[in-house]
Short mmCIF file of C-alpha atoms and ligand atoms in Angstrom, two decimals:
data_model
loop_
_atom_site.label_atom_id
_atom_site.label_comp_id
_atom_site.label_asym_id
_atom_site.label_seq_id
_atom_site.Cartn_x
_atom_site.Cartn_y
_atom_site.Cartn_z
CA MET A 1 105.73 251.58 -29.19
CA THR A 2 107.59 251.32 -26.53
CA SER A 3 106.91 249.02 -23.24
CA GLU A 4 105.74 252.10 -20.96
CA THR A 5 102.78 252.10 -23.44
CA MET A 6 101.86 248.31 -23.79
CA LEU A 7 99.51 246.98 -21.34
CA THR A 8 101.20 244.75 -18.50
CA PRO A 9 99.72 240.77 -18.52
CA GLU A 10 97.52 241.80 -15.76
CA GLN A 11 95.81 244.72 -17.56
CA ALA A 12 95.51 242.54 -20.60
CA GLN A 13 94.01 239.48 -18.47
CA GLN A 14 91.45 241.75 -16.88
CA ILE A 15 90.51 243.13 -20.17
CA VAL A 16 90.09 240.21 -21.98
CA LEU A 17 87.78 238.38 -18.75
CA ALA A 18 85.64 241.80 -18.90
CA HIS A 19 84.74 240.43 -22.46
CA VAL A 20 83.42 236.96 -21.42
CA ARG A 21 80.12 235.68 -20.24
CA SER A 22 79.95 232.42 -18.57
CA LEU A 23 77.69 229.89 -21.00
CA GLY A 24 74.50 228.56 -20.33
CA LEU A 25 74.44 225.27 -18.30
CA GLU A 26 73.63 221.87 -19.76
CA ARG A 27 72.44 218.86 -17.75
CA VAL A 28 74.73 215.75 -17.95
CA ALA A 29 74.70 212.15 -16.18
CA LEU A 30 76.34 211.85 -13.35
CA LEU A 31 79.27 210.31 -14.30
CA ASP A 32 79.68 212.57 -17.17
CA ALA A 33 79.87 215.58 -14.58
CA LEU A 34 83.36 214.30 -13.53
CA GLY A 35 86.09 217.39 -14.52
CA ARG A 36 83.04 219.46 -15.22
CA ILE A 37 81.96 222.62 -13.55
CA LEU A 38 78.84 222.94 -11.34
CA GLY A 39 75.90 224.85 -12.35
CA VAL A 40 73.63 224.76 -9.34
CA ASP A 41 74.48 224.73 -5.75
CA VAL A 42 73.65 221.60 -4.39
CA HIS A 43 71.71 221.57 -0.78
CA ALA A 44 71.57 218.26 1.28
CA SER A 45 68.02 216.96 0.39
CA TYR A 46 68.10 214.59 4.13
CA ASP A 47 70.01 214.15 7.22
CA ASN A 48 73.38 211.61 6.85
CA PRO A 49 73.70 209.25 8.02
CA PRO A 50 70.06 208.96 8.02
CA HIS A 51 70.05 207.58 11.34
CA ASP A 52 72.66 206.97 14.18
CA ASN A 53 74.58 203.63 13.46
CA SER A 54 77.42 201.50 14.49
CA SER A 55 80.90 202.17 13.37
CA MET A 56 81.90 198.29 14.14
CA ASP A 57 80.35 194.78 14.64
CA GLY A 58 79.92 194.46 17.78
CA TYR A 59 77.49 194.40 20.30
CA ALA A 60 74.76 197.53 20.77
CA VAL A 61 74.28 197.80 24.69
CA ARG A 62 73.34 200.20 27.57
CA TYR A 63 76.47 201.67 28.89
CA GLU A 64 75.35 201.60 32.89
CA ASP A 65 75.22 197.89 32.55
CA ILE A 66 78.85 197.41 31.38
CA ALA A 67 80.93 200.21 32.74
CA ASN A 68 82.86 198.45 35.23
CA ALA A 69 83.63 195.05 33.19
CA THR A 70 86.94 194.12 33.21
CA PRO A 71 89.11 190.77 31.24
CA GLU A 72 88.80 189.60 35.25
CA GLN A 73 85.33 190.35 35.60
CA PRO A 74 83.15 190.70 32.57
CA ALA A 75 79.52 191.88 32.38
CA VAL A 76 77.32 189.87 31.16
CA VAL A 77 74.70 190.43 28.90
CA GLU A 78 71.73 188.87 27.04
CA MET A 79 71.72 189.01 23.29
CA ILE A 80 68.26 189.75 22.17
CA GLU A 81 68.27 190.20 18.32
CA ASP A 82 70.52 190.56 15.47
CA ILE A 83 70.58 193.54 13.33
CA PRO A 84 72.30 193.27 10.23
CA ALA A 85 73.43 196.64 8.25
CA GLY A 86 70.20 197.37 6.33
CA LYS A 87 67.97 195.77 8.85
CA VAL A 88 65.96 198.09 11.20
CA GLY A 89 66.47 196.14 15.05
CA GLU A 90 62.34 195.59 16.20
CA LYS A 91 63.34 195.11 20.46
CA THR A 92 64.26 197.40 23.11
CA VAL A 93 67.41 196.82 24.48
CA GLY A 94 66.66 196.79 28.51
CA LYS A 95 68.72 196.38 31.53
CA ALA A 96 71.77 194.00 31.08
CA GLN A 97 70.50 193.20 27.63
CA ALA A 98 72.04 193.85 23.89
CA SER A 99 71.65 193.26 20.41
CA ARG A 100 74.39 191.98 18.15
CA ILE A 101 74.85 195.06 15.22
CA MET A 102 76.79 195.01 12.28
CA THR A 103 78.76 198.40 10.94
CA GLY A 104 76.46 200.55 9.15
CA ALA A 105 73.29 198.67 11.30
CA PRO A 106 71.19 201.45 12.83
CA VAL A 107 71.45 201.63 16.45
CA PRO A 108 68.19 200.06 18.19
CA ALA A 109 65.92 201.74 20.46
CA GLY A 110 67.47 202.33 24.66
CA ILE A 111 71.17 201.78 23.62
CA ASP A 112 73.75 204.30 24.08
CA THR A 113 76.94 202.59 23.30
CA VAL A 114 78.21 199.64 21.05
CA ILE A 115 80.99 197.27 22.00
CA ARG A 116 83.56 195.97 19.66
CA VAL A 117 83.16 192.33 18.88
CA GLU A 118 86.92 191.94 19.69
CA ASP A 119 86.25 193.06 23.35
CA THR A 120 83.43 190.44 23.88
CA ARG A 121 83.31 186.63 24.55
CA ALA A 122 80.13 184.75 23.43
CA ASP A 123 78.34 181.60 24.21
CA GLY A 124 75.26 181.45 23.08
CA SER A 125 73.13 184.24 23.76
CA ARG A 126 75.30 184.76 26.52
CA ILE A 127 77.73 187.50 26.04
CA GLU A 128 80.62 188.58 28.23
CA ILE A 129 81.54 191.96 27.72
CA LEU A 130 85.31 192.37 28.89
CA ASP A 131 85.90 196.35 27.95
CA PRO A 132 83.48 198.53 28.59
CA ASP A 133 85.41 201.12 26.15
CA GLU A 134 83.72 204.81 27.12
CA LEU A 135 79.85 205.71 26.73
CA GLY A 136 78.23 206.52 23.25
CA ALA A 137 81.39 204.28 22.17
CA ASN A 138 81.22 203.18 18.32
CA ILE A 139 77.96 205.18 17.22
CA ARG A 140 78.06 207.37 13.99
CA ARG A 141 75.32 210.02 14.60
CA ARG A 142 72.67 211.10 12.17
CA GLY A 143 73.39 214.01 10.08
CA GLU A 144 76.99 214.02 11.49
CA ASP A 145 78.17 213.78 7.75
CA MET A 146 75.50 215.80 6.09
CA LYS A 147 72.43 218.28 7.55
CA GLU A 148 69.01 218.28 5.68
CA GLY A 149 69.40 222.02 3.79
CA GLU A 150 73.00 222.60 3.99
CA LEU A 151 74.93 223.92 1.31
CA LEU A 152 77.30 220.91 0.07
CA ILE A 153 79.11 221.87 -3.24
CA ARG A 154 78.82 225.24 -4.46
CA THR A 155 78.40 226.79 -8.08
CA GLY A 156 81.20 227.06 -10.12
CA VAL A 157 83.28 224.06 -8.44
CA GLU A 158 84.67 221.86 -10.22
CA LEU A 159 83.72 218.33 -9.99
CA GLY A 160 85.99 215.44 -8.93
CA PRO A 161 85.48 212.24 -7.52
CA GLY A 162 84.95 213.08 -4.02
CA GLU A 163 81.90 215.66 -5.50
CA VAL A 164 80.43 212.90 -7.85
CA GLY A 165 80.19 210.90 -4.42
CA VAL A 166 78.56 213.69 -2.42
CA LEU A 167 76.24 214.06 -5.58
CA ALA A 168 75.50 210.33 -5.66
CA SER A 169 74.88 210.61 -2.08
CA VAL A 170 72.02 213.33 -2.11
CA GLN A 171 70.73 211.14 -5.20
CA ARG A 172 71.32 213.22 -8.41
CA THR A 173 71.50 210.77 -11.01
CA PHE A 174 72.03 214.21 -13.77
CA VAL A 175 73.42 217.17 -12.49
CA PRO A 176 73.55 220.51 -14.42
CA VAL A 177 77.21 221.57 -15.27
CA PHE A 178 78.25 224.79 -17.36
CA ARG A 179 78.77 224.32 -21.11
CA ARG A 180 82.13 223.04 -22.31
CA PRO A 181 83.16 226.59 -24.95
CA THR A 182 83.70 225.48 -28.58
CA VAL A 183 87.03 226.76 -29.37
CA THR A 184 87.57 227.02 -33.16
CA ILE A 185 91.28 226.88 -34.03
CA LEU A 186 92.84 228.44 -37.09
CA SER A 187 96.07 228.94 -38.01
CA THR A 188 97.36 230.91 -40.85
CA GLY A 189 100.58 231.52 -43.18
CA ASP A 190 101.50 230.46 -46.64
CA GLU A 191 104.34 228.61 -44.89
CA LEU A 192 102.50 225.92 -43.60
CA VAL A 193 101.66 222.77 -44.56
CA GLU A 194 99.23 220.13 -42.70
CA LEU A 195 100.34 217.14 -41.16
CA GLU A 196 99.68 214.95 -43.75
CA GLU A 197 101.09 217.26 -46.92
CA PRO A 198 104.75 216.90 -48.08
CA LEU A 199 107.47 219.05 -46.50
CA GLU A 200 108.58 221.14 -49.45
CA PRO A 201 111.22 223.34 -49.51
CA GLY A 202 110.38 226.87 -47.66
CA LYS A 203 107.82 225.21 -45.95
CA ILE A 204 106.78 224.54 -42.20
CA VAL A 205 104.65 222.15 -40.70
CA ASN A 206 101.40 223.60 -38.85
CA SER A 207 101.55 222.68 -35.46
CA ASN A 208 100.02 225.05 -33.44
CA THR A 209 96.44 224.26 -34.86
CA ALA A 210 97.13 220.70 -32.98
CA SER A 211 98.67 222.21 -29.85
CA LEU A 212 96.67 225.21 -29.45
CA ALA A 213 93.39 222.49 -29.70
CA ALA A 214 94.98 220.30 -27.28
CA MET A 215 95.52 223.22 -24.68
CA ALA A 216 91.69 224.56 -25.32
CA LEU A 217 90.96 220.39 -24.60
CA ALA A 218 92.94 220.43 -22.02
CA HIS A 219 91.86 223.31 -20.25
CA GLY A 220 87.87 222.30 -20.55
CA ALA A 221 86.95 223.64 -23.67
CA VAL A 222 86.11 221.76 -27.07
CA PRO A 223 88.34 222.27 -29.81
CA VAL A 224 87.35 222.38 -33.61
CA MET A 225 90.23 222.79 -35.86
CA LEU A 226 89.98 224.49 -38.90
CA PRO A 227 92.23 224.10 -42.33
CA THR A 228 95.28 226.34 -42.50
CA ALA A 229 94.07 229.27 -44.15
CA PRO A 230 96.62 230.47 -46.49
CA ASP A 231 97.73 234.50 -46.43
CA ASP A 232 95.13 235.60 -49.10
CA LEU A 233 92.49 238.13 -47.71
CA HIS A 234 89.49 236.26 -49.16
CA GLU A 235 90.67 233.26 -47.56
CA ILE A 236 91.00 234.17 -44.67
CA ARG A 237 87.61 236.17 -44.53
CA ARG A 238 86.39 232.62 -45.38
CA ALA A 239 88.22 230.97 -42.70
CA VAL A 240 87.26 233.80 -40.39
CA GLU A 241 83.44 233.79 -40.60
CA THR A 242 83.36 229.73 -40.44
CA ALA A 243 85.47 230.55 -37.14
CA LEU A 244 82.70 232.62 -35.53
CA ALA A 245 80.68 229.57 -34.87
CA GLY A 246 82.49 228.73 -32.08
CA ASP A 247 81.98 230.31 -28.29
CA PHE A 248 86.04 231.85 -29.00
CA VAL A 249 87.74 232.07 -32.08
CA VAL A 250 91.97 231.48 -31.47
CA CYS A 251 93.94 232.64 -34.73
CA SER A 252 97.54 231.62 -34.59
CA GLY A 253 100.15 233.62 -36.94
CA GLY A 254 99.27 236.25 -38.83
CA VAL A 255 99.15 239.26 -36.03
CA SER A 256 102.88 240.20 -35.62
CA VAL A 257 103.80 243.27 -37.95
CA GLY A 258 104.02 242.28 -41.51
CA GLU A 259 100.90 239.41 -42.01
CA TYR A 260 99.22 241.29 -39.58
CA ASP A 261 97.32 243.35 -41.53
CA PHE A 262 95.69 240.58 -43.48
CA VAL A 263 93.73 239.10 -40.64
CA LYS A 264 93.55 242.84 -39.23
CA ASN A 265 92.22 244.47 -42.35
CA VAL A 266 89.69 241.20 -42.83
CA LEU A 267 88.65 241.55 -38.98
CA ASP A 268 88.20 245.65 -39.85
CA GLU A 269 85.88 244.79 -42.81
CA MET A 270 83.64 242.53 -40.58
CA GLY A 271 83.30 245.54 -38.22
CA ALA A 272 85.09 244.30 -35.62
CA GLU A 273 86.73 246.80 -33.23
CA THR A 274 90.30 246.21 -31.66
CA ILE A 275 89.96 245.77 -27.91
CA LEU A 276 93.61 244.98 -27.04
CA TRP A 277 96.78 244.86 -29.23
CA ARG A 278 100.16 244.03 -27.69
CA VAL A 279 101.32 243.02 -24.10
CA ALA A 280 104.50 243.66 -21.99
CA MET A 281 105.37 240.28 -21.97
CA LYS A 282 108.46 237.62 -23.94
CA PRO A 283 107.17 235.62 -25.73
CA GLY A 284 103.59 236.97 -26.35
CA LYS A 285 104.18 240.63 -26.96
CA PRO A 286 101.79 240.38 -30.43
CA LEU A 287 98.60 239.48 -28.81
CA PHE A 288 95.59 240.80 -30.69
CA PHE A 289 91.99 240.45 -28.88
CA CYS A 290 88.90 241.70 -30.27
CA LYS A 291 84.98 240.80 -30.80
CA VAL A 292 83.32 239.67 -33.91
CA HIS A 293 79.70 239.70 -34.35
CA GLY A 294 80.32 239.21 -30.53
CA THR A 295 82.65 236.35 -30.51
CA PRO A 296 85.99 236.91 -29.16
CA PHE A 297 88.35 236.62 -31.00
CA PHE A 298 92.10 235.97 -29.93
CA GLY A 299 95.30 236.92 -32.40
CA LEU A 300 97.69 234.39 -30.95
CA PRO A 301 101.79 234.79 -32.23
CA GLY A 302 103.17 232.37 -34.72
CA ASN A 303 105.80 231.11 -32.87
CA PRO A 304 105.12 227.66 -31.06
CA VAL A 305 105.99 228.64 -27.51
CA SER A 306 104.92 232.19 -27.92
CA SER A 307 101.00 230.86 -29.07
CA LEU A 308 101.05 228.28 -25.98
CA VAL A 309 102.48 230.79 -23.90
CA SER A 310 99.71 233.58 -24.61
CA PHE A 311 96.75 230.68 -24.74
CA LEU A 312 97.54 230.08 -20.93
CA GLN A 313 97.98 233.60 -19.81
CA PHE A 314 94.70 234.82 -21.61
CA VAL A 315 92.74 232.20 -23.30
CA ARG A 316 92.75 229.66 -20.64
CA PRO A 317 91.16 232.27 -17.91
CA ALA A 318 88.55 233.34 -20.75
CA ILE A 319 87.78 229.66 -21.66
CA ARG A 320 87.75 228.78 -17.41
CA LYS A 321 85.27 231.80 -17.01
CA ALA A 322 82.75 230.92 -19.83
CA SER A 323 82.99 227.52 -18.12
CA GLY A 324 81.49 228.81 -15.05
CA HIS A 325 84.71 228.66 -13.05
CA ARG A 326 84.50 231.03 -10.02
CA SER A 327 86.21 234.48 -10.53
CA ASP A 328 89.06 233.73 -7.80
CA ASP A 329 90.15 230.67 -9.86
CA LEU A 330 90.64 232.06 -13.48
CA LEU A 331 94.41 232.48 -13.61
CA LEU A 332 97.48 229.74 -13.47
CA PRO A 333 97.97 228.84 -9.84
CA THR A 334 101.11 229.89 -8.58
CA ALA A 335 103.64 229.39 -6.05
CA ARG A 336 107.88 230.00 -5.00
CA ALA A 337 110.44 227.75 -6.35
CA ARG A 338 114.20 227.88 -6.14
CA MET A 339 116.00 228.01 -9.13
CA GLU A 340 118.41 225.03 -9.77
CA ASN A 341 120.08 227.14 -12.77
CA SER A 342 121.18 230.51 -13.13
CA VAL A 343 119.09 232.91 -15.54
CA SER A 344 118.86 236.66 -16.32
CA ASN A 345 116.05 238.74 -17.61
CA GLN A 346 118.40 241.57 -19.46
CA GLY A 347 115.76 242.75 -21.99
CA ASP A 348 112.57 245.21 -21.31
CA ARG A 349 109.78 242.93 -20.88
CA ARG A 350 108.77 240.57 -18.08
CA THR A 351 110.21 236.94 -19.34
CA TYR A 352 107.99 233.45 -18.89
CA LEU A 353 110.54 230.70 -19.10
CA ARG A 354 109.54 227.14 -19.38
CA ALA A 355 110.23 225.03 -16.42
CA ARG A 356 110.49 221.92 -15.30
CA LEU A 357 109.05 221.75 -11.79
CA ARG A 358 109.35 218.89 -9.12
CA PHE A 359 109.29 218.96 -5.19
CA GLU A 360 112.39 217.95 -2.98
CA ASP A 361 112.57 218.22 0.94
CA GLY A 362 109.29 219.97 0.72
CA TRP A 363 110.67 222.60 -2.06
CA LEU A 364 109.56 223.15 -5.46
CA HIS A 365 112.46 223.49 -7.42
CA ALA A 366 112.67 224.66 -11.14
CA ASP A 367 114.93 223.74 -14.14
CA THR A 368 114.76 226.29 -16.75
CA ALA A 369 117.94 225.01 -18.76
CA TYR A 370 117.29 221.75 -19.60
CA ARG A 371 115.98 223.18 -23.36
CA GLU A 372 117.08 226.26 -25.04
CA GLN A 373 114.56 229.28 -24.01
CA ASN A 374 113.55 230.43 -27.71
CA SER A 375 109.98 230.67 -28.97
CA HIS A 376 110.64 228.60 -31.97
CA ILE A 377 111.92 225.98 -29.96
CA LEU A 378 108.78 224.05 -29.33
CA THR A 379 110.79 221.05 -27.47
CA SER A 380 111.43 223.51 -24.71
CA MET A 381 107.37 222.60 -23.92
CA LEU A 382 108.41 218.53 -23.38
CA GLY A 383 107.86 217.77 -19.93
CA ALA A 384 107.22 221.36 -18.70
CA ASN A 385 105.32 221.30 -15.62
CA GLY A 386 105.71 225.19 -14.99
CA ILE A 387 106.65 228.81 -16.11
CA VAL A 388 109.32 230.60 -14.27
CA ILE A 389 108.42 234.52 -14.25
CA LEU A 390 111.42 237.10 -14.68
CA GLU A 391 110.93 240.74 -14.38
CA ILE A 392 113.06 242.84 -15.87
CA GLU A 393 116.52 243.14 -14.69
CA GLN A 394 116.20 239.95 -11.99
CA ASP A 395 119.00 238.22 -11.78
CA VAL A 396 118.79 234.44 -10.76
CA LYS A 397 121.46 231.91 -9.69
CA PRO A 398 121.18 228.59 -8.27
CA GLY A 399 119.02 228.16 -5.01
CA ASP A 400 117.67 232.13 -5.36
CA GLU A 401 113.88 231.62 -5.00
CA VAL A 402 111.48 232.47 -8.42
CA ALA A 403 108.05 232.92 -8.73
CA VAL A 404 106.27 230.09 -10.76
CA GLN A 405 103.22 229.34 -12.83
CA ILE A 406 102.22 225.54 -12.12
CA ILE A 407 100.71 224.43 -15.45
CA GLY A 408 100.90 220.61 -15.39
CA ASP A 409 101.46 218.14 -12.35
CA VAL A 410 104.38 217.82 -10.02
CA PHE A 411 105.71 215.20 -8.47
P1 LIG B 501 103.95 235.10 -37.53
O1 LIG B 501 103.18 235.22 -36.21
O2 LIG B 501 102.39 234.38 -38.43
O3 LIG B 501 104.48 236.02 -38.26
O4 LIG B 501 105.03 233.68 -37.34
C1 LIG B 501 106.00 233.63 -36.09
C2 LIG B 501 106.45 232.27 -36.71
O5 LIG B 501 105.91 231.33 -36.20
C3 LIG B 501 107.30 232.19 -37.70
O6 LIG B 501 108.57 231.86 -37.92
C4 LIG B 501 105.95 230.93 -38.47
O7 LIG B 501 106.95 230.11 -39.40
C5 LIG B 501 105.43 230.05 -37.33
N1 LIG B 501 104.61 229.45 -37.03
C6 LIG B 501 103.35 230.41 -37.34
N2 LIG B 501 102.47 229.59 -37.90
C7 LIG B 501 102.45 228.51 -37.30
C8 LIG B 501 102.25 227.07 -37.28
N3 LIG B 501 100.60 227.00 -37.10
N4 LIG B 501 102.85 225.99 -36.81
C9 LIG B 501 103.97 226.35 -36.07
N5 LIG B 501 104.65 227.77 -36.78
C10 LIG B 501 104.03 228.64 -37.08
MG1 LIG B 502 102.55 234.11 -40.42
#
């Protein structure tokens, strides 16, 4: 099969996404909603602030009484009431009168301005205003933050600390959020040993189950790690049947030519129809996607880096769609960066290079030379917070701009 007949990564992403639905909702306690995806539109249930209130400790006055005050010729008002935060003033401020008011307290009837305590001098209830500030000063208006009925947070928004605060302010103790998809992770291969098993000659340690589970967890899903399945039809069938308990199955290894047929035969036997197979990208060409009894099933390449790159391109968007993220927020964020090293793509597929990204002088800089870029070099994922995308025949030198995907925090 030539690269012309393979799907582009974009086509493959759209095909995968077309087969994924968002899951149902569950109600969680407010703080457990952090990092979750809101399942309903949330509106303001009242005006906030609920009342005009003072933004300073000071004196609530009628501006016309104090408009001409100066430090040399202060305006004199009589303090008639003390209004601490949480209390509503009982008296109406009349001519040449004032109420002492604390930050956040409702402004009393009759007043239009609050003078900061720093701009006054007090002698018992006799208050000298030294600076008139301006009409309306230091008053926060009712509804300035939110108006009753206003749409505050839309369905599909990931809830951060600010959103939790706004939900608290509209008195939501429980919040409907999208259910987190479960992802069962299955690695296949006779060469694999588990983490606690001795590394016999000819064997390698199964790192994919852990790294893919960590990916699933990092991107909002609940991973379920299955025991490694040997390259055996019967065992693979049993493992796949168990794996179908998840909302998604991610299977690593055995999809490139060779053992691919084991997994494929099992899936055929189970009546699964291949939805896509092979994508024009490096690493990650042998991508397999089908539905088994309605459950989306990803067959990722076995090479440790390939499986992670493929996960980020195809499984992550599927998890995000199932988790209720908005349709314009499913793919990895992209940016432009300046290369720090030379690199070229002489192959016949788009190349995804692990990169370390950092900010300097307002620019994003990308380094792809800190480690070998081969799909078995798992250590190239250490500190990788980006992926540089090189199109076919693209050559870049230090200082050239490239497209990057952001896969981790950038500092
Ligand atoms: P496969 O896709 O099964 O042909 O595997 C491709 C390469 O990835 C081989 O070198 C495998 O040994 C390696 N590999 C497959 N599965 C895993 C795994 N779970 N952990 C680490 N390496 C793996
Ligand atoms: Mg294998």
